[in-house]
Coordinates of C-alpha atoms in Angstrom, one line a residue:
M1 CA 0.0 0.0 0.0
T2 CA 1.1 3.6 -0.6
P3 CA 0.3 6.0 2.2
G4 CA -2.6 8.3 1.4
F5 CA -3.5 6.5 -1.8
G6 CA -6.2 4.2 -0.5
L7 CA -6.4 0.5 -1.2
T8 CA -4.1 -1.0 -3.8
G9 CA -4.8 -4.7 -3.7
S10 CA -6.3 -6.9 -6.5
T11 CA -9.2 -5.2 -8.3
T12 CA -10.7 -8.0 -10.4
A13 CA -14.0 -7.4 -8.5
Q14 CA -16.0 -4.3 -9.3
L15 CA -15.4 -1.5 -6.9
T16 CA -17.9 0.8 -5.2
A17 CA -18.4 4.2 -6.8
D18 CA -16.6 7.0 -5.0
Q19 CA -18.2 10.2 -3.6
Y20 CA -18.1 12.0 -6.9
D21 CA -19.5 9.1 -9.0
S22 CA -22.6 8.6 -6.8
G23 CA -25.7 10.3 -8.1
S24 CA -25.2 11.9 -11.5
G25 CA -21.5 11.0 -11.4
N26 CA -18.6 12.9 -13.0
N27 CA -18.1 10.7 -16.1
S28 CA -18.1 13.6 -18.6
Q29 CA -16.9 17.1 -19.2
G30 CA -20.4 18.4 -18.5
T31 CA -20.6 16.7 -15.1
A32 CA -17.1 17.4 -14.0
T33 CA -16.4 17.8 -10.3
N34 CA -15.4 21.4 -9.6
L35 CA -12.2 21.6 -7.6
G36 CA -12.4 25.4 -7.2
A37 CA -10.6 28.5 -8.4
A38 CA -7.2 30.1 -7.7
T39 CA -7.5 33.9 -7.2
R40 CA -5.5 36.7 -5.7
A41 CA -7.6 36.4 -2.5
A42 CA -6.7 32.7 -2.1
G43 CA -4.7 30.0 -3.9
L44 CA -6.2 26.6 -4.7
S45 CA -5.3 23.5 -2.7
R46 CA -7.2 20.2 -2.8
A47 CA -6.2 16.7 -1.6
T48 CA -8.6 13.8 -1.9
T49 CA -8.1 10.1 -1.3
G50 CA -10.3 7.1 -1.8
L51 CA -11.3 7.9 -5.3
S52 CA -12.0 5.1 -7.7
L53 CA -12.3 3.9 -11.3
H54 CA -15.0 1.6 -10.1
T55 CA -15.7 -0.1 -13.4
T56 CA -13.4 -1.0 -16.3
T57 CA -15.0 1.7 -18.5
D58 CA -15.2 4.4 -15.7
E59 CA -13.6 7.8 -16.3
D60 CA -13.6 10.7 -13.9
W61 CA -13.7 14.4 -14.9
F62 CA -12.6 17.4 -12.8
T63 CA -12.4 21.1 -13.5
F64 CA -10.7 24.1 -11.9
S65 CA -10.1 27.7 -13.0
L66 CA -7.3 30.3 -12.7
S67 CA -8.0 34.0 -12.6
E68 CA -4.4 34.8 -13.7
R69 CA -1.3 32.9 -14.7
A70 CA -0.4 30.4 -12.0
A71 CA 2.1 27.7 -11.0
V72 CA 0.1 24.4 -11.0
D73 CA 1.1 21.2 -9.3
L74 CA -1.1 18.2 -9.9
T75 CA -0.7 14.5 -9.0
V76 CA -2.9 11.4 -9.6
G77 CA -1.6 8.9 -7.1
F78 CA -1.9 5.1 -7.7
K79 CA 0.0 1.8 -7.9
H80 CA 0.9 0.9 -11.5
S81 CA 1.0 -2.8 -10.5
T82 CA -2.8 -2.6 -9.8
S83 CA -3.9 -0.5 -12.8
D84 CA -2.3 1.7 -15.5
I85 CA -4.1 4.9 -14.8
D86 CA -3.6 7.7 -17.3
A87 CA -4.7 11.4 -17.1
V88 CA -5.3 14.2 -19.7
L89 CA -5.3 17.9 -18.8
Y90 CA -7.3 20.2 -21.1
R91 CA -7.9 23.9 -21.5
R92 CA -11.3 25.1 -22.5
N93 CA -11.4 27.5 -25.5
G94 CA -13.7 30.4 -26.0
D95 CA -16.0 28.4 -28.1
G96 CA -16.3 25.6 -25.5
S97 CA -14.0 23.2 -27.2
L98 CA -11.0 21.6 -25.4
T99 CA -7.3 21.8 -26.2
T100 CA -5.0 19.2 -24.8
V101 CA -2.4 20.7 -22.5
R102 CA -0.7 17.5 -21.3
N103 CA -1.1 13.7 -21.8
M104 CA 0.1 12.0 -18.6
N105 CA 0.7 8.3 -19.6
S106 CA 3.8 7.1 -17.8
T107 CA 4.5 3.4 -17.1
T108 CA 5.3 3.9 -13.4
D109 CA 3.4 4.8 -10.3
N110 CA 1.5 8.1 -10.3
E111 CA 0.9 10.7 -13.0
S112 CA 1.9 14.3 -12.4
F113 CA 2.0 17.8 -13.9
A114 CA 4.0 20.8 -12.6
D115 CA 4.1 23.8 -14.8
E116 CA 2.7 27.3 -15.3
L117 CA -0.7 27.8 -16.8
D118 CA -2.4 30.9 -18.2
A119 CA -5.7 32.2 -16.8
G120 CA -8.7 30.1 -17.9
T121 CA -10.8 27.0 -17.1
Y122 CA -9.2 23.6 -17.2
F123 CA -10.4 20.0 -17.2
L124 CA -8.7 16.8 -16.0
K125 CA -9.8 13.4 -17.2
V126 CA -8.7 10.3 -15.3
H127 CA -9.1 6.8 -16.8
S128 CA -7.6 3.3 -17.0
F129 CA -5.3 2.5 -19.9
N130 CA -5.6 -1.3 -19.4
D131 CA -9.3 -1.3 -18.4
K132 CA -8.8 -2.3 -14.8
T133 CA -10.5 -0.9 -11.8
A134 CA -8.4 0.9 -9.2
F135 CA -8.4 3.3 -6.3
Y136 CA -6.4 6.5 -6.6
S137 CA -5.9 9.9 -5.0
L138 CA -5.8 13.4 -6.4
T139 CA -3.8 16.4 -5.2
L140 CA -3.9 19.9 -6.8
T141 CA -2.3 23.2 -5.8
A142 CA -2.4 26.4 -7.9
D143 CA -0.8 29.7 -6.8
L144 CA -0.9 32.8 -8.9
L145 CA 2.4 34.1 -10.0
T146 CA 3.9 37.2 -8.5
Y147 CA 6.2 39.6 -10.3
V148 CA 9.3 41.6 -9.5
T149 CA 10.9 44.1 -11.9
V150 CA 14.6 44.8 -11.8
A151 CA 15.4 48.4 -12.8
P152 CA 19.1 49.1 -13.3
N153 CA 20.3 52.6 -13.6
G154 CA 24.1 52.7 -14.0
N155 CA 25.5 51.2 -10.8
N156 CA 22.1 51.6 -9.0
L157 CA 19.7 48.7 -8.8
G158 CA 16.1 49.0 -7.9
I159 CA 13.9 45.9 -7.3
I160 CA 10.2 46.6 -7.4
G161 CA 7.4 44.2 -6.5
D162 CA 3.8 44.1 -7.6
G163 CA 2.4 44.2 -4.0
Y164 CA 1.9 40.4 -3.6
D165 CA 4.1 37.7 -2.1
H166 CA 7.7 37.4 -3.2
D167 CA 10.6 35.0 -2.5
L168 CA 13.9 36.4 -3.8
L169 CA 17.6 35.6 -3.8
V170 CA 20.0 38.4 -4.8
R171 CA 23.5 37.2 -5.0
R172 CA 27.0 38.0 -6.3
V173 CA 28.4 35.5 -8.9
G174 CA 31.7 36.8 -10.3
N175 CA 31.1 40.2 -11.9
N176 CA 27.4 39.5 -12.2
V177 CA 24.4 40.1 -9.9
E178 CA 21.8 37.3 -10.1
I179 CA 18.2 37.9 -9.1
I180 CA 16.4 34.6 -8.6
G181 CA 12.7 34.1 -8.0
A182 CA 11.7 31.1 -5.9
G183 CA 8.3 29.5 -5.7
T184 CA 5.8 31.5 -7.6
T185 CA 8.0 34.6 -8.0
R186 CA 9.1 35.6 -11.5
V187 CA 11.5 38.4 -12.4
R188 CA 12.4 40.5 -15.4
I189 CA 14.8 43.3 -16.3
G190 CA 12.9 46.4 -17.3
S191 CA 10.0 45.5 -19.7
G192 CA 11.6 42.2 -20.8
A193 CA 10.2 38.7 -20.6
W194 CA 9.4 37.1 -17.2
N195 CA 11.8 34.5 -16.1
R196 CA 12.7 32.5 -13.0
S197 CA 16.0 34.4 -12.8
V198 CA 17.9 37.2 -14.5
S199 CA 21.6 38.2 -14.4
L200 CA 23.2 41.6 -14.8
N201 CA 26.9 42.3 -15.5
L202 CA 27.4 44.7 -12.6
P203 CA 30.9 44.5 -10.9
E204 CA 30.0 47.2 -8.4
V205 CA 26.6 48.2 -6.9
N206 CA 26.2 51.7 -5.6
R207 CA 22.6 51.6 -4.4
L208 CA 20.4 48.5 -3.9
Q209 CA 16.8 49.5 -3.1
F210 CA 13.9 47.2 -2.5
N211 CA 10.3 48.4 -2.8
L212 CA 8.2 45.3 -2.7
G213 CA 4.7 46.3 -1.6
A214 CA 2.3 44.9 0.9
G215 CA 2.8 41.1 0.4
V216 CA 4.6 38.4 2.3
D217 CA 8.2 39.1 1.2
R218 CA 11.3 36.9 1.9
V219 CA 14.5 38.4 0.5
R220 CA 18.1 37.0 0.8
V221 CA 21.1 39.1 -0.2
S222 CA 24.1 36.7 -0.5
D223 CA 27.8 37.6 -0.9
L224 CA 26.9 41.0 -2.4
S225 CA 28.5 44.2 -1.2
V226 CA 26.7 47.5 -1.9
A227 CA 27.6 51.1 -1.2
S228 CA 24.1 51.8 0.0
L229 CA 21.1 49.6 0.9
G230 CA 17.4 50.4 1.4
F231 CA 14.4 48.2 2.2
W232 CA 10.8 49.5 2.2
D233 CA 7.8 47.2 2.6
G234 CA 4.2 48.1 2.2
A235 CA 1.4 48.7 4.7
G236 CA -0.2 45.2 4.7
L237 CA -0.2 43.2 7.9
K238 CA 2.2 40.6 6.5
S239 CA 5.2 38.6 7.6
D240 CA 8.4 39.9 5.9
S241 CA 12.0 38.9 6.2
L242 CA 15.4 40.3 5.0
T243 CA 18.5 38.2 5.2
I244 CA 22.0 39.5 4.5
E245 CA 24.6 36.7 4.5
A246 CA 28.3 36.2 3.8
L247 CA 28.9 32.6 2.8
S248 CA 31.8 32.6 0.2
Q249 CA 33.1 36.2 0.3
N250 CA 33.1 39.2 2.7
V251 CA 30.2 41.6 2.5
T252 CA 30.3 45.3 3.0
I253 CA 27.2 47.6 3.3
G254 CA 28.1 51.2 3.0
G255 CA 26.4 54.4 4.1
N256 CA 23.6 54.8 6.6
T257 CA 21.0 52.1 6.2
A258 CA 17.3 52.3 7.0
L259 CA 15.1 49.1 6.8
Q260 CA 11.4 49.8 7.2
F261 CA 8.8 47.1 7.9
I262 CA 5.7 49.3 7.9
N263 CA 3.0 47.1 9.5
G264 CA 4.1 43.6 9.1
Q265 CA 6.0 41.0 11.1
L266 CA 9.7 42.0 11.2
N267 CA 12.4 39.4 10.5
F268 CA 15.9 40.8 9.9
F269 CA 18.8 38.3 9.8
V270 CA 22.5 38.8 9.3
T271 CA 24.7 35.7 8.9
A272 CA 28.4 35.3 8.5
A273 CA 29.9 31.8 8.0
N274 CA 33.0 30.1 6.7
D275 CA 35.3 32.7 8.3
R276 CA 33.6 35.5 6.3
S277 CA 32.4 38.9 7.6
V278 CA 29.5 41.2 7.2
S279 CA 30.3 44.9 7.9
F280 CA 28.0 47.9 8.0
L281 CA 30.0 51.0 7.6
G282 CA 27.4 53.5 8.6
S283 CA 24.4 53.6 11.1
L284 CA 21.7 50.9 10.8
S285 CA 18.0 51.5 11.7
V286 CA 15.5 48.7 11.7
I287 CA 12.0 49.8 12.2
G288 CA 9.3 47.2 12.8
G289 CA 5.6 47.4 12.2
A290 CA 2.4 47.0 14.3
D291 CA 2.1 44.4 17.0
R292 CA 1.4 40.9 15.5
T293 CA 0.5 37.5 16.8
E294 CA 3.6 36.2 15.0
T295 CA 7.1 36.8 16.5
S296 CA 9.2 39.6 15.1
Q297 CA 12.9 39.2 15.5
V298 CA 16.3 40.5 14.7
R299 CA 19.1 37.8 14.7
L300 CA 22.8 38.5 14.1
E301 CA 24.6 35.2 14.0
T302 CA 28.2 34.0 13.1
E303 CA 29.1 30.4 12.4
G304 CA 32.8 29.5 12.9
A305 CA 35.5 31.1 15.0
G306 CA 36.8 33.3 12.2
S307 CA 33.4 34.8 11.2
L308 CA 32.5 38.3 12.2
I309 CA 29.5 40.8 12.1
A310 CA 30.5 44.4 12.7
F311 CA 28.6 47.7 12.8
A312 CA 30.7 50.8 12.5
G313 CA 27.8 53.2 13.2
A314 CA 25.0 53.2 15.7
F315 CA 22.6 50.3 15.6
H316 CA 19.0 51.0 16.4
A317 CA 16.2 48.4 16.3
S318 CA 12.5 49.0 17.1
L319 CA 10.5 45.8 17.5
P320 CA 6.8 45.4 18.3
S321 CA 5.5 43.4 21.2
G322 CA 6.7 39.8 21.6
G323 CA 9.9 40.6 19.6
F324 CA 13.3 38.9 19.9
F325 CA 16.7 40.5 19.5
Q326 CA 19.6 38.1 19.4
A327 CA 23.3 38.6 18.9
L328 CA 25.0 35.3 18.6
G329 CA 28.7 34.6 18.1
N330 CA 31.3 37.2 17.2
V331 CA 29.5 40.6 16.9
R332 CA 30.8 44.1 17.3
F333 CA 28.9 47.3 17.8
F334 CA 31.4 50.1 17.6
D335 CA 29.1 53.1 18.1
G336 CA 26.4 51.8 20.4
L337 CA 23.4 49.6 20.4
L338 CA 19.9 51.0 21.1
L339 CA 16.9 48.7 21.3
T340 CA 13.3 49.9 21.6
L341 CA 11.1 46.9 22.3
G342 CA 7.4 46.2 22.9
T343 CA 5.9 44.1 25.7
T344 CA 7.0 40.5 26.5
S345 CA 10.2 41.1 24.6
S346 CA 13.4 39.1 24.9
T347 CA 17.0 40.3 24.3
T348 CA 19.9 37.9 24.2
L349 CA 23.7 38.7 23.8
H350 CA 25.4 35.2 23.6
P351 CA 29.0 35.0 22.3
R352 CA 28.9 31.2 22.2
G353 CA 32.6 31.0 22.8
G354 CA 33.4 34.2 20.8
R355 CA 33.2 37.8 21.9
I356 CA 30.5 40.4 21.7
I357 CA 31.7 44.0 22.1
V358 CA 29.4 47.0 22.5
R359 CA 31.2 50.3 22.5
N360 CA 29.9 53.8 23.5
R361 CA 26.6 52.6 25.0
L362 CA 24.0 49.9 25.3
T363 CA 20.5 51.2 25.9
V364 CA 17.4 48.9 26.0
A365 CA 14.0 50.4 26.5
S366 CA 11.0 48.0 26.9
S367 CA 7.3 48.7 27.1
E368 CA 5.1 47.6 29.9
G369 CA 5.1 43.8 30.0
D370 CA 7.2 40.8 31.0
D371 CA 10.5 41.5 29.4
T372 CA 13.8 39.5 29.6
L373 CA 17.4 40.7 29.0
Q374 CA 20.1 38.1 29.0
I375 CA 23.9 38.8 28.7
L376 CA 26.0 35.6 28.7
P377 CA 29.7 35.1 29.3
G378 CA 32.1 36.9 26.8
V379 CA 30.2 40.3 26.5
S380 CA 32.1 43.5 26.9
I381 CA 30.1 46.7 27.2
E382 CA 32.6 49.5 26.8
G383 CA 30.5 52.4 28.0
P384 CA 27.4 53.0 30.0
F385 CA 24.5 50.5 30.1
R386 CA 20.9 51.3 30.8
W387 CA 17.8 49.1 30.8
S388 CA 14.4 50.7 31.3
A389 CA 11.9 47.9 31.7
N390 CA 8.8 49.8 32.9
A391 CA 5.9 47.9 34.5
G392 CA 5.8 44.1 34.4
N393 CA 7.5 41.0 35.8
D394 CA 10.9 41.7 34.2
R395 CA 14.1 39.6 34.4
F396 CA 17.8 40.6 33.9
E397 CA 20.6 38.2 33.8
M398 CA 24.3 38.9 33.3
S399 CA 27.0 36.3 33.8
S400 CA 30.7 35.5 33.4
G401 CA 32.3 32.1 32.9
A402 CA 35.5 31.0 31.2
L403 CA 35.1 34.3 29.3
A404 CA 34.5 37.3 31.5
S405 CA 31.7 39.8 31.0
S406 CA 32.1 43.5 31.9
I407 CA 30.6 47.0 31.8
T408 CA 33.1 49.8 31.9
G409 CA 30.5 52.6 32.3
F410 CA 27.8 53.1 34.9
A411 CA 25.1 50.4 34.8
L412 CA 21.5 51.5 35.5
L413 CA 18.7 49.0 35.6
N414 CA 15.3 50.6 36.0
M415 CA 13.2 47.5 36.5
G416 CA 9.8 49.3 37.0
E417 CA 6.8 48.0 38.8
G418 CA 6.2 44.3 39.1
D419 CA 7.9 41.1 40.5
N420 CA 11.3 41.7 39.0
Q421 CA 14.4 39.5 39.1
T422 CA 18.0 40.6 38.7
Y423 CA 20.9 38.1 38.5
I424 CA 24.5 39.3 38.0
T425 CA 26.7 36.2 38.6
G426 CA 30.0 34.5 37.8
P427 CA 32.6 32.2 39.2
A428 CA 34.7 33.3 42.1
G429 CA 37.8 33.8 40.0
N430 CA 36.2 35.5 37.0
G431 CA 33.1 37.4 37.9
V432 CA 31.3 40.3 36.2
T433 CA 33.1 43.7 36.5
L434 CA 31.3 47.0 36.7
G435 CA 33.9 49.6 36.0
Q436 CA 31.9 52.5 37.4
G437 CA 29.4 50.7 39.6
G438 CA 25.7 50.6 39.0
S439 CA 22.2 51.1 40.3
I440 CA 19.3 48.7 40.3
I441 CA 15.9 50.3 40.8
N442 CA 12.9 48.1 41.5
G443 CA 9.3 49.3 41.9
A444 CA 6.4 47.9 43.8
G445 CA 6.3 44.1 43.9
S446 CA 8.2 41.2 45.3
D447 CA 11.7 41.8 43.8
R448 CA 14.7 39.6 43.9
V449 CA 18.3 40.7 43.4
I450 CA 21.3 38.3 43.4
L451 CA 24.8 39.6 42.9
A452 CA 27.4 36.9 43.1
N453 CA 31.2 37.5 42.7
L454 CA 30.6 40.9 41.2
S455 CA 33.3 43.6 41.2
A456 CA 32.2 47.2 41.3
M457 CA 35.3 49.4 40.9
S458 CA 34.0 52.9 41.7
D459 CA 30.9 54.9 42.5
P460 CA 27.8 53.5 44.2
A461 CA 26.3 50.0 43.8
S462 CA 22.7 50.2 45.0
E463 CA 19.4 48.4 45.0
R464 CA 16.3 50.4 45.9
G465 CA 12.8 49.3 46.5
S466 CA 9.6 51.3 45.9
S467 CA 7.8 53.5 48.3
A468 CA 4.6 52.9 46.5
A469 CA 1.6 51.7 48.5
G470 CA 1.3 47.9 48.6
A471 CA 5.1 47.2 48.1
V472 CA 5.9 43.7 49.3
A473 CA 8.9 41.8 50.5
D474 CA 12.1 42.3 48.4
T475 CA 15.3 40.2 48.6
A476 CA 18.8 41.4 47.9
S477 CA 21.7 38.9 48.1
L478 CA 25.2 40.4 47.8
D479 CA 27.4 37.3 47.6
G480 CA 31.2 37.3 47.1
L481 CA 31.3 41.0 46.1
F482 CA 34.2 43.3 45.8
V483 CA 33.0 46.9 45.9
Q484 CA 35.7 49.6 45.5
G485 CA 33.2 52.5 46.2
T486 CA 30.3 52.8 48.5
A487 CA 27.5 50.3 48.7
T488 CA 24.0 51.3 49.5
V489 CA 20.8 49.3 49.9
I490 CA 17.5 51.2 50.4
G491 CA 14.1 49.5 50.7
S492 CA 10.7 50.7 51.8
G493 CA 8.7 47.5 51.3
A494 CA 7.6 45.4 54.2
G495 CA 9.6 42.3 55.0
A496 CA 12.7 43.2 53.0
N497 CA 15.7 40.8 53.3
V498 CA 19.3 41.9 52.6
N499 CA 22.0 39.2 52.7
I500 CA 25.6 40.4 52.6
Q501 CA 27.5 37.2 52.7
T502 CA 29.5 34.5 51.1
R503 CA 27.5 31.3 50.5
N504 CA 30.2 28.8 51.3
I505 CA 33.8 28.6 52.6
S506 CA 35.2 27.9 49.2
G507 CA 33.6 30.9 47.6
R508 CA 35.0 34.4 47.1
A509 CA 34.9 36.6 50.2
S510 CA 32.9 39.7 50.1
R511 CA 35.0 42.9 50.5
F512 CA 33.6 46.4 50.8
V513 CA 36.4 49.0 50.6
G514 CA 34.0 52.0 50.8
A515 CA 31.2 52.7 53.2
V516 CA 28.2 50.4 53.4
G517 CA 24.8 51.8 54.2
T518 CA 21.3 50.4 54.4
G519 CA 18.0 52.1 54.9
L520 CA 15.1 49.7 55.3
S521 CA 12.0 51.5 56.5
G522 CA 9.5 48.6 56.1
A523 CA 8.4 46.4 59.0
S524 CA 10.1 43.1 59.7
S525 CA 13.1 44.0 57.4
V526 CA 16.3 42.1 58.2
V527 CA 20.0 42.6 57.2
T528 CA 22.3 39.5 57.5
F529 CA 26.1 39.6 57.5
G530 CA 28.3 36.5 57.3
S531 CA 28.6 33.1 55.7
E532 CA 26.7 29.9 55.6
S533 CA 29.8 28.1 56.6
D534 CA 32.2 28.4 59.6
G535 CA 35.7 29.7 59.0
T536 CA 37.7 32.9 58.8
P537 CA 36.0 36.2 58.1
L538 CA 34.4 36.0 54.7
V539 CA 32.7 39.4 54.7
T540 CA 35.1 42.3 55.3
F541 CA 34.3 46.0 55.7
H542 CA 37.2 48.4 55.3
H543 CA 35.1 51.5 56.2
R544 CA 32.0 52.3 58.2
V545 CA 28.8 50.3 58.2
I546 CA 25.6 52.3 58.8
L547 CA 22.2 50.6 59.2
A548 CA 19.2 52.7 59.5
G549 CA 15.6 51.6 59.8
G550 CA 12.5 51.6 61.9
A551 CA 11.8 48.0 62.7
S552 CA 14.8 46.5 60.9
G553 CA 16.9 43.7 62.3
L554 CA 20.6 43.0 62.2
R555 CA 21.9 39.4 62.1
F556 CA 25.5 38.1 62.2
R557 CA 25.5 34.6 60.8
N558 CA 27.7 31.9 62.3
N559 CA 28.8 34.0 65.3
R560 CA 30.5 37.2 64.3
R561 CA 33.8 35.6 63.4
N562 CA 32.7 35.5 59.7
V563 CA 32.5 39.3 59.6
G564 CA 35.6 41.4 59.8
L565 CA 35.3 45.1 60.6
L566 CA 38.8 46.5 59.6
D567 CA 39.3 50.0 60.9
S568 CA 35.6 50.5 60.5
Q569 CA 32.7 51.7 62.6
L570 CA 29.4 49.9 63.1
R571 CA 26.7 52.5 63.6
L572 CA 23.1 51.4 64.2
F573 CA 20.2 53.8 64.0
S574 CA 16.9 52.5 65.4
V575 CA 18.0 48.9 64.7
T576 CA 17.3 45.9 66.8
I577 CA 20.1 43.3 67.0
V578 CA 18.8 39.8 66.8

């Protein structure tokens, strides 16, 4: 048996008529079963199993229509060992007569047709060549063609769509630029003939401009360097993608680049593989469209240790709600990275054993919602860093590993209202470094901050809770920290817990060179110093420690020997020692 083709055993007995043969039947052109029409509003797709030539003289007729020229794929499925089924495809003429388009009479399993057909009405006749009964299946797809016009002007190249769906590959082959249409997309140069592909002798491209309209557009630009690139998509709520890739030679995109996805789903991909590079010499702006149920994303990805993606100018991406921004592998941002994201967005910087460098600044602004920002080992932010998450349950993660992560400028995390989580962690010997310290600001909600083996070299490192009504218990864990400047923890929510400690005897000792101050005004707030293990002092304060709070408590874990106060003063203001 062949899957989906129905029964294929011996058919010496007469079979039962199928669903279309019952009643008046479909044994002639006049009674042909109508399979539907392919239009711009919808293509045509039919799949039917369990059909039969139920007598030795049975023939089945079907009809379908095309509103415009279309790519048609048709298959009559059967086992040739059971019956030699043939099929004939006809086109109806203006006077009602039929013209044969294709005789399908192979001597193997199945009969098929895959070609382009002009607008019109078509008939398909299915019959047995050797007068045997048989079961068969019928599948038909018909999609109207879409068209792209290539308009060369000197070294400038415009690619203009007809407003429908397009699938294009634009690539460099020697001194030529090839434009290849996939699927139902056809291309032409100027007013020439439509083809599946065209080629231009164009050793250098000054301006490459896409104006494709409101359809679903998928465009790949491969191994092609241009002095200037523009992409404009129409106002339809569609899913669009643009991929720039370097596979066999390095790619350079000159000038300032603006990519506009007006109202559709945004997909922008840059790929460098095989030790090749993609370099943008100017600024890059990627503007997404309206919020969509589909996921919009920007993905920058290198494959192989020698591959690189680099942006000489500022990179700005604006994504709708639910969007993803991913930098994966060896990626460089030499003049800053600015991301404006909708709700429930996700940002990931993941070197995957390589390095990601962001110079000048990294700024991420998210709308109200559950947003995530993840910075994995091997990321260097050489300048200030700011994340504004607004309201929602937001999560920030930054970690070091075999490769260190660092921020040379001041780090400001404005987490907004909600139950937020902040994790800055790393191994004892290679933790995250904040060159100018940082500030973590949480709003109302049950917030959690874990700082493990973090080094803050200057200026304050602080975590602050909200004074808003209804603020609930927050947790701040400062574990294995080295703080060159002052450290301040301020909280106004009820039941706040601040742990200044080292989790185990083998971990890195916490050391505070500057002053440490806490201000916990909420009821039942507790500050804990010390270690979870016995041993030598694992939390050392080189300057004064000031704790202020109404009903706050101070706790030394494992008898005070795990806390060293070197030339420092312990000052308590309205604090109860427990």
